[in-house]
Short mmCIF file of C-alpha atoms in Angstrom, two decimals:
data_model
loop_
_atom_site.label_atom_id
_atom_site.label_comp_id
_atom_site.label_asym_id
_atom_site.label_seq_id
_atom_site.Cartn_x
_atom_site.Cartn_y
_atom_site.Cartn_z
CA UNK A 5 -9.35 90.45 -161.66
CA UNK A 6 -9.58 90.44 -165.44
CA UNK A 7 -9.43 87.45 -167.76
CA UNK A 8 -9.03 87.75 -171.50
CA UNK A 9 -11.27 84.93 -172.83
CA UNK A 10 -11.74 84.25 -176.50
CA UNK A 11 -13.93 81.47 -177.75
CA UNK A 12 -13.46 80.67 -181.40
CA UNK A 13 -16.10 78.64 -183.17
CA UNK A 14 -15.70 77.70 -186.79
CA UNK A 15 -18.32 75.86 -188.69
CA UNK A 16 -19.33 75.49 -192.32
CA UNK A 17 -21.11 78.80 -192.41
CA UNK A 18 -21.26 81.54 -194.99
CA UNK A 19 -19.45 84.03 -192.77
CA UNK A 20 -15.97 83.63 -191.42
CA UNK A 21 -13.43 85.80 -189.65
CA UNK A 22 -10.89 87.12 -192.06
CA UNK A 23 -8.84 89.42 -189.80
CA UNK A 24 -7.85 90.03 -186.22
CA UNK A 25 -7.39 93.46 -184.54
CA UNK A 26 -6.06 94.60 -181.19
CA UNK A 27 -6.41 98.10 -179.78
CA UNK A 28 -4.73 99.74 -176.77
CA UNK A 29 -4.62 103.26 -175.36
CA UNK A 30 -0.87 103.38 -175.11
CA UNK A 31 2.11 101.29 -176.16
CA UNK A 32 3.92 99.34 -173.50
CA UNK A 33 6.41 96.55 -174.07
CA UNK A 34 4.41 93.81 -172.36
CA UNK A 35 1.11 94.87 -173.96
CA UNK A 36 2.72 95.03 -177.42
CA UNK A 37 4.10 91.48 -177.26
CA UNK A 38 1.14 89.89 -175.48
CA UNK A 39 -1.29 91.36 -178.03
CA UNK A 40 0.94 90.29 -180.90
CA UNK A 41 1.05 86.78 -179.45
CA UNK A 42 -2.78 86.67 -179.10
CA UNK A 43 -3.19 87.84 -182.70
CA UNK A 44 -0.70 85.27 -184.00
CA UNK A 45 -2.35 82.40 -182.17
CA UNK A 46 -5.87 83.34 -183.26
CA UNK A 47 -4.77 84.00 -186.84
CA UNK A 48 -2.94 80.64 -186.92
CA UNK A 49 -6.21 78.98 -185.88
CA UNK A 50 -8.13 80.75 -188.68
CA UNK A 51 -5.35 80.01 -191.17
CA UNK A 52 -5.38 76.28 -190.26
CA UNK A 53 -9.15 76.21 -190.64
CA UNK A 54 -8.95 77.78 -194.11
CA UNK A 55 -6.21 75.32 -195.17
CA UNK A 56 -8.21 72.36 -193.87
CA UNK A 57 -11.22 73.48 -195.85
CA UNK A 58 -9.15 73.15 -199.01
CA UNK A 59 -8.03 76.79 -199.56
CA UNK A 60 -4.61 76.96 -201.18
CA UNK A 61 -1.73 78.21 -199.04
CA UNK A 62 -1.02 81.01 -201.56
CA UNK A 63 -4.56 82.40 -201.11
CA UNK A 64 -4.69 81.85 -197.34
CA UNK A 65 -3.23 85.08 -195.98
CA UNK A 66 -4.70 86.38 -192.71
CA UNK A 67 -4.23 90.11 -192.01
CA UNK A 68 -3.59 91.43 -188.45
CA UNK A 69 -4.11 95.05 -187.39
CA UNK A 70 -2.53 96.28 -184.14
CA UNK A 71 -3.21 99.84 -182.94
CA UNK A 72 -1.47 101.21 -179.84
CA UNK A 73 -1.91 104.87 -179.05
CA UNK A 74 -1.32 106.66 -182.34
CA UNK A 75 0.61 103.87 -184.05
CA UNK A 76 -0.87 101.29 -186.43
CA UNK A 77 0.86 98.13 -187.63
CA UNK A 78 -0.47 95.90 -190.36
CA UNK A 79 0.92 92.36 -190.65
CA UNK A 80 -0.09 89.16 -192.43
CA UNK A 81 0.21 85.57 -191.32
CA UNK A 82 0.82 82.98 -194.03
CA UNK A 83 2.04 79.42 -194.26
CA UNK A 84 5.07 78.66 -196.41
CA UNK A 85 5.82 74.92 -196.61
CA UNK A 86 5.69 73.84 -192.93
CA UNK A 87 6.39 77.26 -191.43
CA UNK A 88 4.12 80.08 -190.32
CA UNK A 89 5.39 83.52 -191.28
CA UNK A 90 4.29 86.79 -189.69
CA UNK A 91 5.18 89.50 -192.15
CA UNK A 92 4.96 93.25 -191.59
CA UNK A 93 3.07 94.89 -194.42
CA UNK A 94 2.78 98.52 -193.32
CA UNK A 95 3.30 100.72 -190.27
CA UNK A 96 1.81 104.18 -189.85
CA UNK A 97 1.52 106.85 -187.17
CA UNK A 98 -1.80 108.63 -187.01
CA UNK A 99 -1.38 112.29 -188.05
CA UNK A 100 -1.59 114.32 -184.86
CA UNK A 101 -0.01 117.65 -185.85
CA UNK A 102 -0.65 120.20 -188.55
CA UNK A 103 2.67 119.36 -190.13
CA UNK A 104 1.90 115.59 -190.29
CA UNK A 105 -1.45 116.32 -191.88
CA UNK A 106 0.21 118.62 -194.49
CA UNK A 107 2.83 115.86 -195.16
CA UNK A 108 0.10 113.49 -196.44
CA UNK A 109 -0.40 111.79 -193.08
CA UNK A 110 -4.10 111.21 -193.67
CA UNK A 111 -3.46 109.81 -197.18
CA UNK A 112 -0.83 107.35 -195.77
CA UNK A 113 -3.25 106.28 -193.04
CA UNK A 114 -6.00 105.70 -195.59
CA UNK A 115 -3.58 103.67 -197.79
CA UNK A 116 -2.69 101.47 -194.80
CA UNK A 117 -6.34 100.88 -193.94
CA UNK A 118 -7.10 100.26 -197.66
CA UNK A 119 -4.38 97.59 -197.73
CA UNK A 120 -6.00 95.86 -194.75
CA UNK A 121 -9.42 96.01 -196.42
CA UNK A 122 -8.09 94.63 -199.72
CA UNK A 123 -6.33 91.76 -197.91
CA UNK A 124 -9.60 90.87 -196.17
CA UNK A 125 -11.54 91.10 -199.39
CA UNK A 126 -9.11 88.92 -201.32
CA UNK A 127 -9.21 86.31 -198.59
CA UNK A 128 -13.03 86.49 -198.54
CA UNK A 129 -13.07 86.03 -202.34
CA UNK A 130 -10.74 83.02 -202.15
CA UNK A 131 -12.96 81.46 -199.45
CA UNK A 132 -16.05 82.03 -201.60
CA UNK A 133 -14.42 80.52 -204.69
CA UNK A 134 -13.28 77.53 -202.62
CA UNK A 135 -16.81 76.94 -201.32
CA UNK A 136 -18.21 77.21 -204.85
CA UNK A 137 -15.81 74.53 -206.11
CA UNK A 138 -16.87 72.31 -203.17
CA UNK A 139 -20.58 72.71 -204.06
CA UNK A 140 -19.76 71.68 -207.65
CA UNK A 141 -18.11 68.48 -206.40
CA UNK A 142 -21.06 67.63 -204.10
CA UNK A 143 -22.99 66.03 -206.91
CA UNK A 144 -19.99 63.88 -207.85
CA UNK A 145 -19.59 62.93 -204.19
CA UNK A 146 -23.24 61.89 -203.95
CA UNK A 147 -22.97 59.80 -207.07
CA UNK A 148 -19.86 58.04 -205.80
CA UNK A 149 -21.38 57.90 -202.29
CA UNK A 150 -18.59 59.85 -200.68
CA UNK A 151 -19.62 62.29 -198.04
CA UNK A 152 -17.51 65.16 -196.89
CA UNK A 153 -17.15 65.34 -193.16
CA UNK A 154 -18.10 68.71 -191.76
CA UNK A 155 -15.32 70.34 -189.89
CA UNK A 156 -16.32 71.94 -186.67
CA UNK A 157 -14.04 73.04 -183.85
CA UNK A 158 -14.44 74.93 -180.63
CA UNK A 159 -11.40 76.29 -178.88
CA UNK A 160 -10.98 78.64 -175.95
CA UNK A 161 -7.92 80.64 -175.02
CA UNK A 162 -7.34 82.31 -171.66
CA UNK A 163 -4.53 84.75 -170.95
CA UNK A 164 -3.78 86.46 -167.65
CA UNK A 165 -4.87 90.06 -167.65
CA UNK A 166 -2.42 92.90 -167.99
CA UNK A 167 -2.98 93.88 -164.36
CA UNK A 168 -1.96 90.38 -163.22
CA UNK A 169 1.12 90.53 -165.41
CA UNK A 170 2.11 93.92 -163.96
CA UNK A 171 1.54 92.69 -160.40
CA UNK A 172 3.68 89.64 -161.13
CA UNK A 173 6.45 91.88 -162.50
CA UNK A 174 6.19 94.18 -159.41
CA UNK A 175 6.46 91.07 -157.12
CA UNK A 176 9.55 89.92 -159.04
CA UNK A 177 11.14 93.35 -158.75
CA UNK A 178 10.45 93.39 -154.98
CA UNK A 179 12.06 89.93 -154.64
CA UNK A 180 15.11 91.15 -156.54
CA UNK A 181 15.31 94.25 -154.28
CA UNK A 182 15.11 92.07 -151.16
CA UNK A 183 17.85 89.79 -152.55
CA UNK A 184 20.03 92.79 -153.26
CA UNK A 185 19.45 94.08 -149.68
CA UNK A 186 20.38 90.68 -148.24
CA UNK A 187 23.56 90.63 -150.28
CA UNK A 188 24.48 94.11 -149.10
CA UNK A 189 23.86 93.03 -145.49
CA UNK A 190 26.12 89.97 -145.97
CA UNK A 191 28.92 92.20 -147.29
CA UNK A 192 28.64 94.52 -144.28
CA UNK A 193 28.80 91.50 -141.92
CA UNK A 194 31.93 90.26 -143.69
CA UNK A 195 33.62 93.65 -143.34
CA UNK A 196 32.83 93.68 -139.58
CA UNK A 197 34.28 90.18 -139.24
CA UNK A 198 37.46 91.26 -141.06
CA UNK A 199 37.92 94.20 -138.63
#
């Protein structure tokens, strides 16, 4: 039995997570969507934390990298008004043949990874600028006797493992097969009764 447990702890520290990545050996439909869901939920948590700390919504853009087999997808999660938007930024297949390498496959891969890096660095810069502006206001807050409350949150997320999901799908398929067999048996009984 496998359990995918993620504990996220966010405190007023100098380091913060600026991106989420998921890796898989091969692409399957269930793995693709379950990993995308995990990334979106975790990124939404980070995005909310950044917005609560005073970061502007235009600067709070969380990149997500998903690699399955030889495919890489780069997306960003942002908040526009009251909506969260998951936007595809780039998609690249790793160059695996001589032809794909000659057709600038490595350069396109490096460009995709460079986009991910620049998104993380711009978010990190915005976080740093936001914390500097807070430290400037601390003196004013002390003089007016206002204290900022430290934000601290601990959240845990548990998903069923892929093996459990596959077993559940196999059980559902077996149930459907049994139902189909029972229906076939009912039809044969009706034909006998008609004779």
